[in-house]
Amino acid sequence: MVLSRYAGARVRRKEDPRLITGKSTYVDDLHLAGMLHVAIVRSPYAHATIKRVDAGTAESMDGVVQVITGSDLINLIKPVQITGSEAELAGAGQDAAEGDITTMPIATTRARYVGEPVAAVVADDPILARDAADAVVVDYEPLDSVVDPEEAMKDGAPLLYDDHKNNIAGEFAKKAGDIDAAFNGAPVTIKQRIRSQRLSGVPIETRGVVAAPDPLSGGLTLWTSTQAPHNDRGELCEALDIPTSQLRVIAPEVGGGFGVKIGNYPENFLVAVLARMLGRPVKWIESRSESLLTTHHGRAQIADVEAAAESDGTIRGLKLNVIQDAGAYSRDIGGMEMTVLMSCGCYDIPAVDARATAIFTNTMATGAYRGAGRPEAAYYIERVMDLIADEAGVDPVEVRRKNFIPPEKFPYTTTVGERYDTGEYEKALNKALEVSGYSELRKKQEEARGQGRYLGIGMSSYVEICGFGPYDSSTVRVDPTGDVRVYTGISPHGQGQETTFAQLVADNLGANYENIFVHHGDTGNTPIGKGTMGSRGLAVGGGALMMSIRKVHEKASRIAAHLLEASLDDIELEDGKYRVKGSPDQSVTLTEIADAAYDENLPDGMDAGLESTDYFSPEDETFPFGTHFAVVEVDRDTGKVSLLNYYSVDDCGRRISPMLVEGQVHGGLAQGIAQALFEEVHYDQSGQMLTGSLMDYAIPKAQHLINFTTDQTETTTPINPLGVKGIGEAATIGSTPAVANAVIDALEPFGIRHVDVPMTPERVWEAIQRSK
């Protein structure tokens, strides 16, 4: 089979025409006859007993159909575990999830975070529903709250759940090698507390749900802005106690996910219950303020790291203790598990003691956000590498080079037990040194310091884990006209698999690229799959696609041999035609083959049709990697950090669509740089959110970023048929530590060894003042 004509070419995305012309359908574009609208009454307290809900005024308002409370739901739905873990939903498990909490979609007796639903209003109009929600009176008895996970761990702290001592939601640890011997007598040791702040995903489309009775099945159709419709259906059916045949879940266009749209939220369950109960379509659309408040947050870790090294920077041992702020319920504490499992980064570290503890607090739950535990791990180990370089007086480039896992050791099992597939880390480093002109940058830095300017050069060499199983699916169907339809179990929402999959089909089946259509996000017509998360779309979904393509190609070749009266061994696919080797004039097109496949002109014993449904189960995950360099300048008088240059070399295995890879890298860089310099969710001590709008939560604007220089190395993997590794999260993982290291490098003349992210002007200025 071939991988040349379209795969690897820079083709325009097939998705873009409908998206940029406004012809697509998002959840809020749905308007069904008789549709009702929902507004949520949310707790204004971080922790409170719900004594009474008075809905009398709201219920008396014209156009209000129903006001529902948590007690009303008890006989309508089972308590649910609200999940949002990309590892767990993709089947990688969540060993740390001892603290899984089941709850009702609406709180019944106690609210545990500001924004938790305590009632819902259903009305004919969304504005009326909101007005009626404001008229609902709830009698609360405020309780002591705790928002700092370290405070929440202490004896005597307010408990969110009576059966969780010290608010511990879960624990996970890995220890191997002789850690005591590694530290005893080590020439170089470092110790640092590092904070990875709480972030909001801020997808351009907020969450939304529409549910409507389905007269055909007697069940429901539910449209939702999700990354994993089949998983959502399973959870909803379990909660509603209905078979999966009674629920069709559709993800229409999804305006950004970044991990925060993995799994169901309380509103999904609520809208489904209301549609069943009222027998009418019901819609709920999240406002931006609700999104910042009640769509799960990411990161939110505190890490204490220690490392021991030789005088030349060779690492002897690593200690890592992570406190994960889980928020008010355990939506995804598996992220901290990923932090532990990826704690070694791309380095050969002989002794490791890594542990993590998730703690409940009276804040919104944390969950997957573009990287989910891996950005934190990369940030910690890359800060460690720079701290060792500083302590040992060795160039940070050479410290990394000395500690890289060498290519000949792959497949390599790290000290904490993670098995890396392939890697050539030094090749990516050397490429980044070349692209950035590292030696010249150091000269310019020295010249700038002589002029009183503070330039900083930071780097990171990262590796990440992605391509999670346990499986994904594909159906490839060739119509009688030769058009090809692909039905996939993944659920792309910006990743571009409609384009990538079409490239693969065109190359390997000889189909017309323009007549290949990829269908996804609908449990009613796609084979069961695990959705799109963890950079698994091409690595796992593409693996299933190649299995289907291979089977369709084999059948098409047999039909071609029959039509051409040739031996099957003599048939080859060249230039989009099935032809006899050595006789290019003897050929048939896929259209001619498809016409025969649905006719009676078939080889003896062959069934009609030309399609295949397949499931691909990877034997392990994939591990993309790369090296990034950032150049910044710090204004000593204001603390302002200016990003001057950024160089990114990423190795994601084979690149099927280079333009899409570049887009993923650019988007990932924007979010990773934003963590380093701008973004943070803030709560006050009472649990009130202080960053509840985009006036307060600082996402970067175009003026804050620059043109990036991107490049690549290519190290394929044997884990999937395409040799691809994944790219969706890689740049986010590499960029935060690169920028952080650059800022700290700029501050080296002040004797500053660490500043927490985000490195805002205020925080940097304060660090400079303290240094004086």
Coordinates of N, CA, C and O in Angstrom, one line a residue, residues 550-644:
R550 N -7.1 -1.4 4.4 CA -6.4 -2.5 3.9 C -7.3 -3.6 3.5 O -7.1 -4.2 2.4
K551 N -8.4 -3.8 4.2 CA -9.4 -4.9 3.8 C -10.1 -4.5 2.6 O -10.4 -5.3 1.7
V552 N -10.5 -3.2 2.5 CA -11.2 -2.7 1.3 C -10.3 -2.8 0.1 O -10.7 -3.2 -1.0
H553 N -9.1 -2.4 0.3 CA -8.1 -2.4 -0.8 C -7.9 -3.9 -1.3 O -7.8 -4.1 -2.5
E554 N -7.8 -4.8 -0.4 CA -7.7 -6.2 -0.8 C -8.9 -6.7 -1.6 O -8.7 -7.4 -2.7
K555 N -10.1 -6.3 -1.2 CA -11.2 -6.8 -1.9 C -11.3 -6.1 -3.3 O -11.6 -6.6 -4.3
A556 N -11.0 -4.8 -3.3 CA -11.0 -4.0 -4.5 C -10.0 -4.6 -5.5 O -10.3 -4.6 -6.7
S557 N -8.8 -5.0 -5.0 CA -7.8 -5.6 -5.9 C -8.3 -6.9 -6.5 O -8.1 -7.2 -7.7
R558 N -9.0 -7.7 -5.7 CA -9.6 -9.0 -6.2 C -10.6 -8.7 -7.3 O -10.7 -9.4 -8.3
I559 N -11.5 -7.7 -7.1 CA -12.4 -7.3 -8.1 C -11.8 -6.8 -9.4 O -12.1 -7.2 -10.5
A560 N -10.7 -6.0 -9.2 CA -10.0 -5.5 -10.3 C -9.3 -6.6 -11.1 O -9.4 -6.6 -12.4
A561 N -8.8 -7.6 -10.4 CA -8.2 -8.7 -11.1 C -9.2 -9.5 -11.9 O -9.0 -9.9 -13.1
H562 N -10.4 -9.6 -11.4 CA -11.5 -10.3 -12.0 C -11.9 -9.5 -13.3 O -12.1 -10.1 -14.4
L563 N -12.1 -8.2 -13.2 CA -12.5 -7.4 -14.3 C -11.4 -7.3 -15.4 O -11.8 -7.3 -16.6
L564 N -10.2 -7.4 -15.0 CA -9.1 -7.3 -16.0 C -8.6 -8.7 -16.4 O -7.7 -8.7 -17.2
E565 N -9.2 -9.7 -15.9 CA -8.9 -11.1 -16.2 C -7.4 -11.3 -16.0 O -6.6 -11.8 -16.9
A566 N -6.9 -10.9 -14.8 CA -5.5 -10.9 -14.5 C -5.3 -11.7 -13.1 O -6.3 -11.9 -12.4
S567 N -4.1 -12.0 -12.8 CA -3.8 -12.6 -11.5 C -3.9 -11.5 -10.5 O -3.4 -10.4 -10.7
L568 N -4.3 -11.9 -9.3 CA -4.4 -10.9 -8.2 C -3.0 -10.4 -7.9 O -2.8 -9.2 -7.6
D569 N -2.0 -11.3 -8.0 CA -0.6 -10.9 -7.7 C -0.1 -9.8 -8.7 O 0.9 -9.1 -8.4
D570 N -0.7 -9.7 -9.8 CA -0.3 -8.7 -10.8 C -1.0 -7.4 -10.7 O -0.7 -6.5 -11.5
I571 N -1.9 -7.2 -9.8 CA -2.6 -5.9 -9.6 C -1.8 -5.0 -8.7 O -1.4 -5.4 -7.6
E572 N -1.7 -3.7 -9.2 CA -1.1 -2.7 -8.3 C -1.9 -1.4 -8.4 O -2.6 -1.2 -9.4
L573 N -1.8 -0.6 -7.4 CA -2.5 0.7 -7.3 C -1.5 1.7 -7.6 O -0.6 2.0 -6.8
E574 N -1.6 2.4 -8.8 CA -0.7 3.5 -9.2 C -1.5 4.6 -9.8 O -2.4 4.4 -10.6
D575 N -1.2 5.8 -9.4 CA -1.8 7.0 -9.9 C -3.3 6.9 -9.8 O -4.0 7.4 -10.7
G576 N -3.8 6.4 -8.8 CA -5.3 6.3 -8.5 C -6.0 5.2 -9.3 O -7.2 5.2 -9.4
K577 N -5.2 4.3 -10.0 CA -5.9 3.3 -10.8 C -5.3 1.9 -10.4 O -4.1 1.8 -10.0
Y578 N -6.2 0.9 -10.4 CA -5.8 -0.5 -10.2 C -5.4 -1.0 -11.6 O -6.3 -1.1 -12.5
R579 N -4.1 -1.4 -11.8 CA -3.7 -1.8 -13.1 C -2.8 -3.0 -13.1 O -2.3 -3.4 -12.0
V580 N -2.7 -3.6 -14.2 CA -1.8 -4.8 -14.3 C -0.4 -4.3 -14.4 O 0.0 -3.4 -15.2
K581 N 0.5 -4.9 -13.6 CA 1.9 -4.6 -13.6 C 2.5 -4.7 -15.0 O 2.3 -5.7 -15.6
G582 N 3.2 -3.7 -15.4 CA 3.8 -3.7 -16.7 C 2.9 -3.4 -17.9 O 3.3 -3.3 -19.0
S583 N 1.6 -3.2 -17.6 CA 0.6 -2.9 -18.6 C -0.3 -1.8 -18.1 O -1.5 -2.0 -17.8
P584 N 0.2 -0.6 -18.1 CA -0.6 0.5 -17.5 C -1.9 0.8 -18.3 O -2.8 1.4 -17.7
D585 N -2.0 0.4 -19.5 CA -3.3 0.6 -20.2 C -4.3 -0.3 -19.8 O -5.5 -0.1 -20.0
Q586 N -4.0 -1.4 -19.1 CA -4.9 -2.3 -18.5 C -5.2 -1.9 -17.1 O -4.5 -2.3 -16.2
S587 N -6.3 -1.1 -16.9 CA -6.6 -0.6 -15.6 C -8.0 -0.3 -15.4 O -8.8 -0.2 -16.4
V588 N -8.4 -0.2 -14.1 CA -9.8 0.2 -13.8 C -9.7 1.1 -12.6 O -8.7 1.1 -11.9
T589 N -10.7 2.0 -12.5 CA -10.8 2.9 -11.4 C -11.6 2.4 -10.3 O -12.3 1.4 -10.4
L590 N -11.5 3.0 -9.1 CA -12.2 2.6 -8.0 C -13.7 2.7 -8.3 O -14.5 1.9 -7.8
T591 N -14.1 3.7 -9.1 CA -15.6 3.8 -9.4 C -16.0 2.6 -10.2 O -17.1 2.0 -9.9
E592 N -15.2 2.1 -11.1 CA -15.6 0.9 -11.9 C -15.6 -0.3 -11.0 O -16.5 -1.2 -11.1
I593 N -14.7 -0.4 -10.1 CA -14.7 -1.5 -9.1 C -15.9 -1.5 -8.2 O -16.5 -2.5 -8.0
A594 N -16.2 -0.3 -7.7 CA -17.4 -0.1 -6.8 C -18.7 -0.5 -7.6 O -19.6 -1.1 -7.0
D595 N -18.8 -0.1 -8.8 CA -20.0 -0.4 -9.6 C -20.1 -2.0 -9.7 O -21.2 -2.5 -9.5
A596 N -19.0 -2.6 -9.9 CA -19.0 -4.1 -10.0 C -19.4 -4.7 -8.6 O -20.0 -5.8 -8.5
A597 N -18.9 -4.1 -7.5 CA -19.1 -4.6 -6.2 C -20.6 -4.7 -5.8 O -20.9 -5.5 -5.0
Y598 N -21.3 -3.8 -6.4 CA -22.8 -3.8 -6.1 C -23.6 -4.3 -7.3 O -24.8 -4.2 -7.3
D599 N -22.9 -5.0 -8.2 CA -23.6 -5.6 -9.3 C -23.4 -7.2 -9.2 O -22.9 -7.7 -8.2
E600 N -23.6 -7.9 -10.2 CA -23.4 -9.3 -10.2 C -22.1 -9.7 -10.8 O -21.8 -10.9 -10.9
N601 N -21.3 -8.8 -11.3 CA -20.1 -9.1 -11.9 C -18.9 -9.2 -10.9 O -18.0 -8.4 -10.8
L602 N -19.0 -10.3 -10.1 CA -18.0 -10.4 -9.0 C -17.4 -11.8 -9.1 O -17.9 -12.7 -9.7
P603 N -16.2 -12.0 -8.6 CA -15.6 -13.3 -8.6 C -16.5 -14.3 -7.8 O -17.2 -14.0 -6.9
D604 N -16.3 -15.5 -8.2 CA -17.1 -16.6 -7.6 C -16.9 -16.6 -6.1 O -15.7 -16.5 -5.6
G605 N -18.0 -16.7 -5.3 CA -17.9 -16.8 -3.9 C -17.7 -15.5 -3.1 O -17.7 -15.5 -1.9
M606 N -17.7 -14.4 -3.9 CA -17.5 -13.1 -3.2 C -18.9 -12.4 -2.9 O -19.7 -12.4 -3.8
D607 N -19.0 -11.9 -1.7 CA -20.3 -11.2 -1.4 C -20.2 -9.8 -2.0 O -19.2 -9.2 -2.3
A608 N -21.4 -9.3 -2.2 CA -21.5 -7.9 -2.7 C -21.1 -6.9 -1.7 O -20.9 -7.2 -0.5
G609 N -20.9 -5.7 -2.1 CA -20.5 -4.6 -1.3 C -19.0 -4.4 -1.2 O -18.2 -5.2 -1.6
L610 N -18.6 -3.2 -0.7 CA -17.2 -2.8 -0.6 C -17.0 -2.0 0.6 O -17.0 -0.7 0.6
E611 N -17.0 -2.6 1.8 CA -16.8 -1.9 3.0 C -16.2 -2.8 4.1 O -16.2 -4.0 4.0
S612 N -15.7 -2.2 5.2 CA -15.2 -2.9 6.3 C -15.3 -2.1 7.6 O -15.1 -0.9 7.5
T613 N -15.6 -2.8 8.7 CA -15.6 -2.1 10.0 C -14.5 -2.8 10.8 O -14.5 -4.1 10.9
D614 N -13.7 -2.0 11.5 CA -12.6 -2.6 12.2 C -12.3 -1.8 13.5 O -12.6 -0.7 13.6
Y615 N -11.6 -2.5 14.4 CA -11.2 -1.9 15.7 C -9.7 -2.2 15.9 O -9.2 -3.3 15.7
F616 N -9.0 -1.1 16.2 CA -7.6 -1.1 16.4 C -7.3 -1.0 17.9 O -7.7 0.0 18.5
S617 N -6.6 -1.9 18.5 CA -6.2 -1.9 19.9 C -4.7 -1.8 20.0 O -4.0 -2.8 19.8
P618 N -4.1 -0.6 20.3 CA -2.7 -0.5 20.3 C -2.1 -1.3 21.5 O -2.8 -1.3 22.6
E619 N -0.9 -1.8 21.4 CA -0.3 -2.6 22.5 C 0.2 -1.7 23.6 O 0.5 -2.2 24.7
D620 N 0.4 -0.4 23.3 CA 1.0 0.5 24.3 C 0.7 1.9 23.8 O 0.1 2.1 22.7
E621 N 1.2 2.9 24.6 CA 1.0 4.3 24.2 C 2.3 4.7 23.3 O 3.2 4.0 23.2
T622 N 2.1 5.9 22.8 CA 3.3 6.5 22.0 C 3.9 7.7 22.8 O 3.2 8.2 23.6
F623 N 5.1 8.0 22.4 CA 5.8 9.0 23.2 C 6.5 10.0 22.3 O 7.7 9.9 22.0
P624 N 5.8 11.1 21.8 CA 6.4 12.1 21.1 C 7.3 13.0 21.9 O 7.2 12.9 23.2
F625 N 8.2 13.7 21.3 CA 9.2 14.5 22.1 C 9.7 15.7 21.3 O 9.3 15.9 20.1
G626 N 10.5 16.5 21.9 CA 11.1 17.6 21.2 C 11.9 18.5 22.1 O 12.0 18.2 23.3
T627 N 12.4 19.5 21.5 CA 13.2 20.6 22.2 C 12.7 21.9 21.8 O 12.6 22.2 20.6
H628 N 12.5 22.8 22.7 CA 12.1 24.2 22.5 C 13.1 25.1 23.1 O 13.7 24.9 24.1
F629 N 13.2 26.3 22.4 CA 14.0 27.4 23.0 C 13.2 28.7 22.9 O 12.5 28.9 21.9
A630 N 13.2 29.4 24.0 CA 12.5 30.7 24.1 C 13.5 31.8 24.4 O 14.5 31.6 25.2
V631 N 13.3 33.0 23.9 CA 14.2 34.1 24.2 C 13.3 35.2 24.6 O 12.3 35.6 24.0
V632 N 13.6 35.8 25.8 CA 12.7 36.8 26.4 C 13.6 38.0 26.8 O 14.8 37.9 26.9
E633 N 12.9 39.1 27.1 CA 13.6 40.3 27.7 C 12.7 40.7 28.8 O 11.5 40.9 28.7
V634 N 13.4 41.0 30.0 CA 12.7 41.4 31.2 C 13.1 42.9 31.4 O 14.2 43.3 31.4
D635 N 12.0 43.7 31.6 CA 12.2 45.1 32.0 C 12.4 45.2 33.5 O 11.5 44.9 34.3
R636 N 13.6 45.5 34.0 CA 13.8 45.5 35.4 C 13.0 46.5 36.2 O 12.7 46.3 37.4
D637 N 12.5 47.6 35.6 CA 11.8 48.6 36.3 C 10.3 48.3 36.4 O 9.7 48.7 37.4
T638 N 9.8 47.5 35.5 CA 8.3 47.1 35.6 C 8.1 45.7 35.8 O 7.0 45.3 36.1
G639 N 9.1 44.8 35.5 CA 8.9 43.4 35.6 C 8.2 42.8 34.3 O 8.0 41.6 34.3
K640 N 8.0 43.6 33.3 CA 7.3 43.1 32.1 C 8.2 42.1 31.4 O 9.4 42.4 31.2
V641 N 7.6 41.0 30.9 CA 8.4 40.0 30.1 C 7.9 40.2 28.7 O 6.7 40.1 28.4
S642 N 8.9 40.4 27.8 CA 8.6 40.4 26.4 C 9.2 39.2 25.7 O 10.4 38.8 25.9
L643 N 8.3 38.4 25.0 CA 8.8 37.3 24.2 C 9.4 37.7 22.9 O 8.7 38.4 22.1
L644 N 10.7 37.5 22.7 CA 11.4 38.0 21.5 C 11.4 36.9 20.4 O 11.2 37.2 19.2

